[in-house]
GROMACS .gro file of C-alpha atoms in nm:
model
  401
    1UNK     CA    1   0.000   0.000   0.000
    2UNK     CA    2   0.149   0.352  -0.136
    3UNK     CA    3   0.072   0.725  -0.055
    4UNK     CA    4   0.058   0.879  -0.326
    5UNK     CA    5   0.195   1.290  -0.354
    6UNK     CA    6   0.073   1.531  -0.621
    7UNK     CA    7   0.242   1.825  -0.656
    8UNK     CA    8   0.097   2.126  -0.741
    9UNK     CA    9   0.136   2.305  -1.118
   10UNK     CA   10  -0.169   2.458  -1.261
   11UNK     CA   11  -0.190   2.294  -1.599
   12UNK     CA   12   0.082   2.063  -1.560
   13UNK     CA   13  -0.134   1.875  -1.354
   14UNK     CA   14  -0.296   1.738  -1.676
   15UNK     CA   15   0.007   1.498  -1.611
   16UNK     CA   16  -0.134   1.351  -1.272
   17UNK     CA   17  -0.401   1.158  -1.468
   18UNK     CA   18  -0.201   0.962  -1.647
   19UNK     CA   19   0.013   0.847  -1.374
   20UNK     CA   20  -0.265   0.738  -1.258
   21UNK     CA   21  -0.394   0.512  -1.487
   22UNK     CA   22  -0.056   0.355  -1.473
   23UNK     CA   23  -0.122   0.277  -1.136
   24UNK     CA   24  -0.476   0.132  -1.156
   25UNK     CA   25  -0.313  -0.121  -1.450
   26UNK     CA   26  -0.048  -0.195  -1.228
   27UNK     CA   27  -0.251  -0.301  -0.951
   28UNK     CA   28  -0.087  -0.065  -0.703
   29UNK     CA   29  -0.281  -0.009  -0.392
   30UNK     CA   30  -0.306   0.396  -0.285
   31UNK     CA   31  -0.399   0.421   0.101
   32UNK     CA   32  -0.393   0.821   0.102
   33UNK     CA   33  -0.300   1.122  -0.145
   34UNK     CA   34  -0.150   1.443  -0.033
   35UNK     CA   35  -0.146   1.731  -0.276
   36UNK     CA   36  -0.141   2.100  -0.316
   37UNK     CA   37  -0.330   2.318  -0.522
   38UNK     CA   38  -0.389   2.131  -0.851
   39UNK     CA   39  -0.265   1.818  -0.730
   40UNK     CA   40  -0.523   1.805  -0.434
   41UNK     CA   41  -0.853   1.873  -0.680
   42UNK     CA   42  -0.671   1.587  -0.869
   43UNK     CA   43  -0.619   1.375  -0.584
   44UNK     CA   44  -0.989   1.451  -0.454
   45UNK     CA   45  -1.107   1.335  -0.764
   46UNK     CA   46  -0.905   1.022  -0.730
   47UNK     CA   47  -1.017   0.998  -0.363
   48UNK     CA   48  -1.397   1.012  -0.412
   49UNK     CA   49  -1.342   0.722  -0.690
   50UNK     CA   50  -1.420   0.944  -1.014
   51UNK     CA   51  -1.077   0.932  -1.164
   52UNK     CA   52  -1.297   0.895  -1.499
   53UNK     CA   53  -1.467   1.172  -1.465
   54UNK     CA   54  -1.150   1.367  -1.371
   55UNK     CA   55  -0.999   1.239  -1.701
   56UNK     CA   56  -1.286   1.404  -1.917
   57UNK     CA   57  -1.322   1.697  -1.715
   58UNK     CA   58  -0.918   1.724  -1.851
   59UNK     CA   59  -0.973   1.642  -2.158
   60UNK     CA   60  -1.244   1.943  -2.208
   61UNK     CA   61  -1.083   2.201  -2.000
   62UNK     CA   62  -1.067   2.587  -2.119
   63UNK     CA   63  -0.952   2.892  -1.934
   64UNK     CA   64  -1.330   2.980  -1.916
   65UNK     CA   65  -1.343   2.679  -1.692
   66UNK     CA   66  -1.134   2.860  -1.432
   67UNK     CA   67  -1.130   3.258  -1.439
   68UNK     CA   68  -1.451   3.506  -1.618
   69UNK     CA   69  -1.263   3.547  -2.002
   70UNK     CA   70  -1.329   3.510  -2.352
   71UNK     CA   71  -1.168   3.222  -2.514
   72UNK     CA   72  -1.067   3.394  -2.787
   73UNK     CA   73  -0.886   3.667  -2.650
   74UNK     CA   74  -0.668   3.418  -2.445
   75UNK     CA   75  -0.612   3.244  -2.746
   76UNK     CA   76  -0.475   3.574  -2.899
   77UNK     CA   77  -0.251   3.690  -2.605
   78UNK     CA   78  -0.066   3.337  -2.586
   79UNK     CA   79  -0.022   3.280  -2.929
   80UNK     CA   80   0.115   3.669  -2.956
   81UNK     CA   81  -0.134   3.706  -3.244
   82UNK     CA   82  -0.236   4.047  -3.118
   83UNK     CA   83  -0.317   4.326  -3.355
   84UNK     CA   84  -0.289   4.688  -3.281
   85UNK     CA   85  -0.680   4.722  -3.158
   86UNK     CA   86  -0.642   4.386  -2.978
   87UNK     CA   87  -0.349   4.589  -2.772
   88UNK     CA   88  -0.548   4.865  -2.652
   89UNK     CA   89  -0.903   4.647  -2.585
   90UNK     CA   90  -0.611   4.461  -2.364
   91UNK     CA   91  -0.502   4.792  -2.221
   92UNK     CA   92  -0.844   4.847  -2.075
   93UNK     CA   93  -0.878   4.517  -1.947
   94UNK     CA   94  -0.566   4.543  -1.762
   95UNK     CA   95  -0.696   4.859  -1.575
   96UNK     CA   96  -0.998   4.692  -1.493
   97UNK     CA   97  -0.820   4.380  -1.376
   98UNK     CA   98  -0.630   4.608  -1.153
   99UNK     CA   99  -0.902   4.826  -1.029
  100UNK     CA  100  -1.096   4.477  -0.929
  101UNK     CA  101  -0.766   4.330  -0.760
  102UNK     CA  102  -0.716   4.040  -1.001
  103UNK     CA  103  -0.926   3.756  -1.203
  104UNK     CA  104  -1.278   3.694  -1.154
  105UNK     CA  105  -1.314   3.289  -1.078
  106UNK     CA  106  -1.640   3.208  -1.001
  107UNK     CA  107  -1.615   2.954  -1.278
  108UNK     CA  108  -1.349   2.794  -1.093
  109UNK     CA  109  -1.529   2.746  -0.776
  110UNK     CA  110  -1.850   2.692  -0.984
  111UNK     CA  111  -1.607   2.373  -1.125
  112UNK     CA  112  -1.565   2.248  -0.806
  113UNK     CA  113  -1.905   2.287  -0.694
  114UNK     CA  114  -1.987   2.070  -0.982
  115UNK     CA  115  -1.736   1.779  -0.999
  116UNK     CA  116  -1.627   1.751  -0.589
  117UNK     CA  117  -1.872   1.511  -0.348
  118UNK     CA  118  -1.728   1.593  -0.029
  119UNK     CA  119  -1.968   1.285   0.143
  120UNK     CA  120  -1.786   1.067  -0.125
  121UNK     CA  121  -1.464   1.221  -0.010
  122UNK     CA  122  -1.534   1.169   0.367
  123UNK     CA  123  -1.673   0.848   0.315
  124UNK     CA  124  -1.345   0.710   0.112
  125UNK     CA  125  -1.102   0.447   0.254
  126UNK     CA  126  -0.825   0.685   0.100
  127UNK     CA  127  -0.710   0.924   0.355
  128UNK     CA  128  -0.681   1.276   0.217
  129UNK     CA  129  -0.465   1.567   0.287
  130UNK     CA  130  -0.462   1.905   0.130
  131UNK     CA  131  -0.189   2.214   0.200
  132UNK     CA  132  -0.235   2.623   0.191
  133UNK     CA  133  -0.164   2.917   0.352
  134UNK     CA  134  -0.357   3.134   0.602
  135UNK     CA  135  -0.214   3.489   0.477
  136UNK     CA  136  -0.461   3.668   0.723
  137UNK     CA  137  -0.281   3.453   1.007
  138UNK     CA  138   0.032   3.391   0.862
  139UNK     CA  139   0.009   3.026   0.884
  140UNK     CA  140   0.066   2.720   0.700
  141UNK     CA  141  -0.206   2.494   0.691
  142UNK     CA  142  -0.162   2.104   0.635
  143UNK     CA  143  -0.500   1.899   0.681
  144UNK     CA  144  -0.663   1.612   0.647
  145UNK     CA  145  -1.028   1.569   0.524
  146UNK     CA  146  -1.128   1.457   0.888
  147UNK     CA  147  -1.009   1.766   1.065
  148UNK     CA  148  -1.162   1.981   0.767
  149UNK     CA  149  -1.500   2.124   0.903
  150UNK     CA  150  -1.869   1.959   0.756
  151UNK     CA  151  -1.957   2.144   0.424
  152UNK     CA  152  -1.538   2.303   0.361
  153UNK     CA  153  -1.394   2.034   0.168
  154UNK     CA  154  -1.451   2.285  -0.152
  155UNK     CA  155  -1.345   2.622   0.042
  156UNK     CA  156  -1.031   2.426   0.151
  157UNK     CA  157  -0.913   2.284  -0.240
  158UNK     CA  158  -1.034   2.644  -0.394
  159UNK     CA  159  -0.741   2.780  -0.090
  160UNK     CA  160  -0.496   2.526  -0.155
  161UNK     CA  161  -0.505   2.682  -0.540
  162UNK     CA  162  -0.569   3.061  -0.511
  163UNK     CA  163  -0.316   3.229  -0.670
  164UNK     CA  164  -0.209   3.580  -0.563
  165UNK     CA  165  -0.343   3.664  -0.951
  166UNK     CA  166  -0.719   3.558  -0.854
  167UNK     CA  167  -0.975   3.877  -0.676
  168UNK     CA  168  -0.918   3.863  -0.320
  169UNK     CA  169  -1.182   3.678  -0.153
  170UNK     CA  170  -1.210   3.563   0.208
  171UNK     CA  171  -1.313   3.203   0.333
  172UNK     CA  172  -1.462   3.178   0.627
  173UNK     CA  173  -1.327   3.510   0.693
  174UNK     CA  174  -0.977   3.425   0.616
  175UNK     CA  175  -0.741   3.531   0.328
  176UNK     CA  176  -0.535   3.198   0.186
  177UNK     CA  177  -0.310   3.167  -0.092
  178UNK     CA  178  -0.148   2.892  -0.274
  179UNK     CA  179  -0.027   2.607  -0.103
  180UNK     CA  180   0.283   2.589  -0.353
  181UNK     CA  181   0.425   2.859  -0.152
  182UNK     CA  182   0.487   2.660   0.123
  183UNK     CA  183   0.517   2.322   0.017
  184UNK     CA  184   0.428   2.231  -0.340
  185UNK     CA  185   0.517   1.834  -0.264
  186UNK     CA  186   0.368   1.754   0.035
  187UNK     CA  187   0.491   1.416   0.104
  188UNK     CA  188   0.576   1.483   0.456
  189UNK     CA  189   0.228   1.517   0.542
  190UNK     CA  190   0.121   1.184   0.458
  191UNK     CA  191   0.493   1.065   0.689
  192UNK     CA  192   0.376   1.215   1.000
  193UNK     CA  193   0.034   0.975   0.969
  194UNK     CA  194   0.263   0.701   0.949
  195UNK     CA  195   0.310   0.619   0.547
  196UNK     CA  196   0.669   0.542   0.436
  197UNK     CA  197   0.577   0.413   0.106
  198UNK     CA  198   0.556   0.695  -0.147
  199UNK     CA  199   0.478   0.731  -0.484
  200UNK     CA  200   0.585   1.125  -0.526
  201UNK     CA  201   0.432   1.226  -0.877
  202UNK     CA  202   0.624   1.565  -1.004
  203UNK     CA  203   0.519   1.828  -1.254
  204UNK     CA  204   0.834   2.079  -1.192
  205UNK     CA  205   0.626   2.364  -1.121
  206UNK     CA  206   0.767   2.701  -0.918
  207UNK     CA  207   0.652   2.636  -0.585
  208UNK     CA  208   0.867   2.501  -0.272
  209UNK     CA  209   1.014   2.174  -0.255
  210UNK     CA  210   1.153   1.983   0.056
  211UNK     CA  211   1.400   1.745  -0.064
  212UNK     CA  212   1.262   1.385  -0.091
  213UNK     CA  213   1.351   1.164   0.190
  214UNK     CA  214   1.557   0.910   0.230
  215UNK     CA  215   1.434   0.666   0.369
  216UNK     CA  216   1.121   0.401   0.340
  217UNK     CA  217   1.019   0.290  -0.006
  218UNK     CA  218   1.013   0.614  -0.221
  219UNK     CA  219   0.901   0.645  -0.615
  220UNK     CA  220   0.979   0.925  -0.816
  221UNK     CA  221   0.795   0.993  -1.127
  222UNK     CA  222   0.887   1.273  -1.303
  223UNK     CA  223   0.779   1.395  -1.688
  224UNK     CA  224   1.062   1.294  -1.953
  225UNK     CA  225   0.977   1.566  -2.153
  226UNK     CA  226   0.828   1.937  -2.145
  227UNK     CA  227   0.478   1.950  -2.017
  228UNK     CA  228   0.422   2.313  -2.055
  229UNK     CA  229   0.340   2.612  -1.876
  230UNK     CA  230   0.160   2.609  -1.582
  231UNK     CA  231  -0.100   2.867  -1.719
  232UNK     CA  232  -0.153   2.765  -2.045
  233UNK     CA  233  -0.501   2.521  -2.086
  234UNK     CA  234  -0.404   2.360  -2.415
  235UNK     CA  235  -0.646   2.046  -2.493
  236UNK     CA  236  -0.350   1.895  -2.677
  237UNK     CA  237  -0.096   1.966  -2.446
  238UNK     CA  238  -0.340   1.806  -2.166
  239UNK     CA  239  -0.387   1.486  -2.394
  240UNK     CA  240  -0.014   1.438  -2.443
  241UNK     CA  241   0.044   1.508  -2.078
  242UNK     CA  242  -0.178   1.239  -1.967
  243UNK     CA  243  -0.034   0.977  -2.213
  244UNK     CA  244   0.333   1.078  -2.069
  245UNK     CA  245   0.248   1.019  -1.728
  246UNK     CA  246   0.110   0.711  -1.805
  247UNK     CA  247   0.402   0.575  -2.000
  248UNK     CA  248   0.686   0.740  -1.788
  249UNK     CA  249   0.498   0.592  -1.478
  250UNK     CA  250   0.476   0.243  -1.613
  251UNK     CA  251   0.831   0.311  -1.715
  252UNK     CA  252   0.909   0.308  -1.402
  253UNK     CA  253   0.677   0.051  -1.247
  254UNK     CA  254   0.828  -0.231  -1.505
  255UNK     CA  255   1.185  -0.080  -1.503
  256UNK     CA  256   1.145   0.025  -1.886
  257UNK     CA  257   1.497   0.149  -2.048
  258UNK     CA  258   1.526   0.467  -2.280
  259UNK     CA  259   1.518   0.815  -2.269
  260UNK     CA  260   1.313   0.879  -2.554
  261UNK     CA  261   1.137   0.576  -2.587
  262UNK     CA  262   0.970   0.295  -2.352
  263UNK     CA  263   1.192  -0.016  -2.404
  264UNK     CA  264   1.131  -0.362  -2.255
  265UNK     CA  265   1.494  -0.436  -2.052
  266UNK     CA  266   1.730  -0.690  -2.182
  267UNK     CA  267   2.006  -0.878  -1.990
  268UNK     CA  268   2.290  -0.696  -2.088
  269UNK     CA  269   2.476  -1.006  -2.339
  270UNK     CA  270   2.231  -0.977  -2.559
  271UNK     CA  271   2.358  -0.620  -2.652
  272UNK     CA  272   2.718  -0.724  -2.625
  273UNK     CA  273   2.615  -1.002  -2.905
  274UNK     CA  274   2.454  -0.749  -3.134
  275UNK     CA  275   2.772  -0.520  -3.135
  276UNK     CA  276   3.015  -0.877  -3.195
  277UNK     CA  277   2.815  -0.948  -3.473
  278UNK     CA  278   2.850  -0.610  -3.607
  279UNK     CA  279   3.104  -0.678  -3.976
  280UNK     CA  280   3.432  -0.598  -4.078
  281UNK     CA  281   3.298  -0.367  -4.361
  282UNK     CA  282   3.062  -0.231  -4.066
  283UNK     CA  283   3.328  -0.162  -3.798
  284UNK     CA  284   3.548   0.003  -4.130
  285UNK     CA  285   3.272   0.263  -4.243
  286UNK     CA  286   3.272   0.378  -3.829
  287UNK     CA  287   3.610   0.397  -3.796
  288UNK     CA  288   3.644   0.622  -4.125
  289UNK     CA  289   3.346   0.821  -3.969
  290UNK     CA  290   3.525   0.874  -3.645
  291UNK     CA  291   3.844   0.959  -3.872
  292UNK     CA  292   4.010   0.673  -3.627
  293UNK     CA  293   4.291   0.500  -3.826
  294UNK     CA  294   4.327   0.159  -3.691
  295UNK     CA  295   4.229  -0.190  -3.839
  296UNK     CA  296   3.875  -0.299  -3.800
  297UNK     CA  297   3.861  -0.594  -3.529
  298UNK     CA  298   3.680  -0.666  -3.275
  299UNK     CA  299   3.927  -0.568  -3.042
  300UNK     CA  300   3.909  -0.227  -3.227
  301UNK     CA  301   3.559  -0.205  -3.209
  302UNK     CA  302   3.552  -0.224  -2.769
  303UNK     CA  303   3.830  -0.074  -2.680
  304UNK     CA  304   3.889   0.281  -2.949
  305UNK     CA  305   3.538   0.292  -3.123
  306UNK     CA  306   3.232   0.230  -2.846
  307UNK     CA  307   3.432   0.482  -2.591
  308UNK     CA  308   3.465   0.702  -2.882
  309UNK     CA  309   3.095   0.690  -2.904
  310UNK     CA  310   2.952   0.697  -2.597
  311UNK     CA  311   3.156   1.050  -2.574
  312UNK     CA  312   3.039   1.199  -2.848
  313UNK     CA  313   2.688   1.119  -2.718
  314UNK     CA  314   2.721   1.235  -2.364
  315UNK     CA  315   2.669   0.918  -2.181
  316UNK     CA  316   2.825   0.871  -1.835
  317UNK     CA  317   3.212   0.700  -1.841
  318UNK     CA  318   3.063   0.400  -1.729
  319UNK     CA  319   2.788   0.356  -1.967
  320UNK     CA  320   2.646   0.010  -2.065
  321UNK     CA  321   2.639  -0.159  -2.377
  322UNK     CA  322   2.265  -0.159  -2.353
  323UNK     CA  323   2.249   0.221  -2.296
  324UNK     CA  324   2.517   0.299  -2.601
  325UNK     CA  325   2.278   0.109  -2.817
  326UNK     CA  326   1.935   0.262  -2.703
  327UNK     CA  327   2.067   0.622  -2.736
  328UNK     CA  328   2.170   0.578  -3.082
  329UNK     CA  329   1.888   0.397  -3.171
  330UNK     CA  330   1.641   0.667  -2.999
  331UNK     CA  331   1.859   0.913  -3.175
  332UNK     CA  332   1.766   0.757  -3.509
  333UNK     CA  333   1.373   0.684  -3.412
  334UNK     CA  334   1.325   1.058  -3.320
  335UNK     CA  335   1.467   1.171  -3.589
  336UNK     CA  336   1.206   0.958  -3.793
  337UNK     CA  337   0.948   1.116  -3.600
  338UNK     CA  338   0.851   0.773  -3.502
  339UNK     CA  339   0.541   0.730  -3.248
  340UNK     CA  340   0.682   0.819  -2.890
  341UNK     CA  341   0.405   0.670  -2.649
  342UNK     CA  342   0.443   0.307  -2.707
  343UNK     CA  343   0.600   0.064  -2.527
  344UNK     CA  344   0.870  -0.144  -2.756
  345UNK     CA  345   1.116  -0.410  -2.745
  346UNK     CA  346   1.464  -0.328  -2.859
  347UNK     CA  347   1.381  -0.528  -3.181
  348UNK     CA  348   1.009  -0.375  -3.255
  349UNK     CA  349   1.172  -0.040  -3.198
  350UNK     CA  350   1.468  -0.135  -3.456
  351UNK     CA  351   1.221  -0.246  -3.685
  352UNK     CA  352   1.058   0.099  -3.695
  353UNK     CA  353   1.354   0.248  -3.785
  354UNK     CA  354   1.440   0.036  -4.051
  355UNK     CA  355   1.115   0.069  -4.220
  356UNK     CA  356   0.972   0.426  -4.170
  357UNK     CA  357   0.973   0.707  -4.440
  358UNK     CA  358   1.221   0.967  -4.341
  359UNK     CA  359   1.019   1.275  -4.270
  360UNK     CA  360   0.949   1.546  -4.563
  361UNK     CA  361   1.203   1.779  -4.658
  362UNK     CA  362   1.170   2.140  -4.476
  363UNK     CA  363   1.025   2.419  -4.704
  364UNK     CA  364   1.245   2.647  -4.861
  365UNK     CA  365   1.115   2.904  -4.655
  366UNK     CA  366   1.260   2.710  -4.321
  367UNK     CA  367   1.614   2.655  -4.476
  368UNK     CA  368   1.673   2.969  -4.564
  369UNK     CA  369   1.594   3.105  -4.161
  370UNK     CA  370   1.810   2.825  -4.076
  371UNK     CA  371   2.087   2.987  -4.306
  372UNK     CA  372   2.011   3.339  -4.178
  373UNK     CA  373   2.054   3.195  -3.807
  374UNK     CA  374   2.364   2.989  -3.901
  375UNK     CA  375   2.555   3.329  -4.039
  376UNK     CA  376   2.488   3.489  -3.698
  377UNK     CA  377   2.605   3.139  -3.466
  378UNK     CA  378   2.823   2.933  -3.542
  379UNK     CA  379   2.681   2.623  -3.420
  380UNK     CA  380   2.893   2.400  -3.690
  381UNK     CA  381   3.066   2.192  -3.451
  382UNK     CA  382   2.676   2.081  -3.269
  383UNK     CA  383   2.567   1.973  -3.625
  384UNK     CA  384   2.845   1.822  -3.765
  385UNK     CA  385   2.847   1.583  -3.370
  386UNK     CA  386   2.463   1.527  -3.475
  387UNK     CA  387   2.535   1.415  -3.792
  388UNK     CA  388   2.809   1.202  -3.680
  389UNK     CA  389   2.596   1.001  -3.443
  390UNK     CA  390   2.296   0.934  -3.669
  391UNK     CA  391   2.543   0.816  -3.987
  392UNK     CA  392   2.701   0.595  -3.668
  393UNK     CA  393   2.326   0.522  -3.610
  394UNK     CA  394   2.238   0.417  -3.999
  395UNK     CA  395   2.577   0.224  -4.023
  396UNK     CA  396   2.459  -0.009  -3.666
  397UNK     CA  397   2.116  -0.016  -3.737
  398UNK     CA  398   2.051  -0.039  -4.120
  399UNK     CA  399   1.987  -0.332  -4.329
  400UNK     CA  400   2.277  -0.583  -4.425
  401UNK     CA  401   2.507  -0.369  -4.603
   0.00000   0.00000   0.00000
């Protein structure tokens, strides 16, 4: 039996859900959630056994769904596709957002209204703790449902996500801000009732952090990739959120290798055996890429070439076989634009690369701000590494020669 720890991250919390799922396919057992600001509506979703209904109400979010705005003119001011009339209509809107003392979000707390049962939540075998901060008493606040008076539950997740950006409002009489400012991973709240298993689920959002603890079973899972801004409610941002948290969460639940990709393990002769089988003619074309002058054995080959690799690549000095070969091979498969959120054995995964169409050239358009750039920076040496490692990539990986 886990705790489980959401941290808090606006958007980014889109990421939560798919973690999630992870963890229902796996089986795992969650006795209580902890989480602040987005991660406790998340988690109280998860408590009161709607995770479903969490998923959709993700999937169909909008900024309308959280603060009084027109869609439209969001759309504008993120995408920077403001025109000159746009600029002063946003003038005006400023002053009035200033005069008001910050966003309007009675959507917001009409959302939770709608999708939070707090009998559901009280009445859960998953214990439940939430974090803010009591700016009218200076005071951190770290609860559980059960000390949470009858009818709060909603006051209490609106205060663990009020940003200092929302119109001040008081609950019960009391100012609160977001709980990110005092601890944005709360897994020490679900130690002091006694859970040392952890699952702590991060989005990498500003807020505080304690560092992790040491000791009793601890899981990190933490997005591979970008998961955007905190404030921006993209619909397909949120859908490739959730499918990242799924996959980098069962990634780490069935010790899945890669960087790029998820890639069933392998004991690590079976990788030494690909790169013995590797050709004279094979081992002779890498060599004259590395400009290495030495005969092309075996011996060769371990000793001058795969160090000579694993350097130009980055890797740590004492780098496996196994990760040399599912670097380069990611290295190829991105650059093929080859489906991400899969899981793959080392051989489906090489069998992708062999057969995919290379992407479509860029338009002439894109080259030529690529050449503009390249006159500027003189990034020369980055490209010519790049293309070093994927013609090292095409020589392992590519059909018989």
């Amino acid at each position: 039996m886990y705790g489980l720890v959401l941290e808090g991250g606006g958007a980014k919390g889109s990421y939560h859900m798919g973690v999630y799922k992870a963890i229902l396919e796996e089986g795992i057992e969650i006795k209580a959630i902890a989480g602040t600001s987005i991660g406790a509506l998340n988690g109280a979703m998860i408590v009161q056994g709607d995770y479903e209904l969490g998923l959709e109400l993700w999937n169909n979010i909008s900024y309308t769904d959280i603060i009084q705005a027109n869609e439209e003119e969001i759309d504008r001011i993120i995408n920077s596709k403001l025109k000159l009339e746009d600029l002063k209509h946003l003038s005006k809107k400023l002053l009035s957002l200033i005069s008001d003392r910050g966003f309007d979000i009675s959507p917001f707390k009409q959302m939770i209204q709608k999708y939070l049962d707090e009998e559901k939540i009280r009445n859960s075998p998953i214990d439940f703790g939430v974090v803010t901060v009591n700016i009218t008493d200076f005071a951190p606040i770290e609860v559980f449902v059960e000390d949470i008076p009858n009818g709060s539950v909603g006051d209490y997740l609106l205060a663990s996500a009020y940003l200092p950006i929302f119109k001040l409002e008081r609950l019960g009489g009391k100012l609160y801000l977001d709980g990110g400012f005092y601890d944005n991973l709360p897994f020490k709240l679900l130690q002091k009732k006694g859970y040392n298993d952890l699952i702590l689920v991060r989005t990498h959002a500003k807020g505080l952090i304690r560092k992790p603890p040491n000791s009793g079973n601890v899981i990190i899972i933490s997005p591979s990739r970008d998961i955007g801004r905190s404030y921006i409610c993209d619909r397909d941002k949120v859908k490739e959120n959730i499918n990242m948290g799924y996959y980098d969460a069962l990634k780490i639940f069935r010790g899945l290798k890669g960087n790029l990709y998820y890639i069933k393990p392998k004991v690590e002769e079976y990788y030494i055996r690909y790169l013995l089988d590797l050709s004279e003619e094979r081992i002779k074309q890498i060599l004259k890429e590395l400009n290495i002058n030495a005969p092309p054995t075996k011996r060769v080959l371990f000793e001058y070439i795969i160090p000579k690799i694993g350097s130009l690549m980055g890797l740590k000095e004492d780098f496996s076989y196994e990760e040399l070969l599912i670097a380069l091979l990611e290295k190829k498969a991105k650059m093929l634009k080859v489906e991400e959120f899969q899981i793959y054995s080392f051989e489906d995964l090489l069998e992708e690369v062999r057969t995919v169409e290379p992407p479509e050239e860029e338009n002439v358009d894109n080259v030529k701000s690529i050449e503009k750039f390249l006159e500027k920076v003189d990034l020369s040496k980055y490209f010519n590494k790049e293309a070093s490692i994927l013609e090292i990539a095409n020589i392992i990986f590519m059909n018989e020669l």
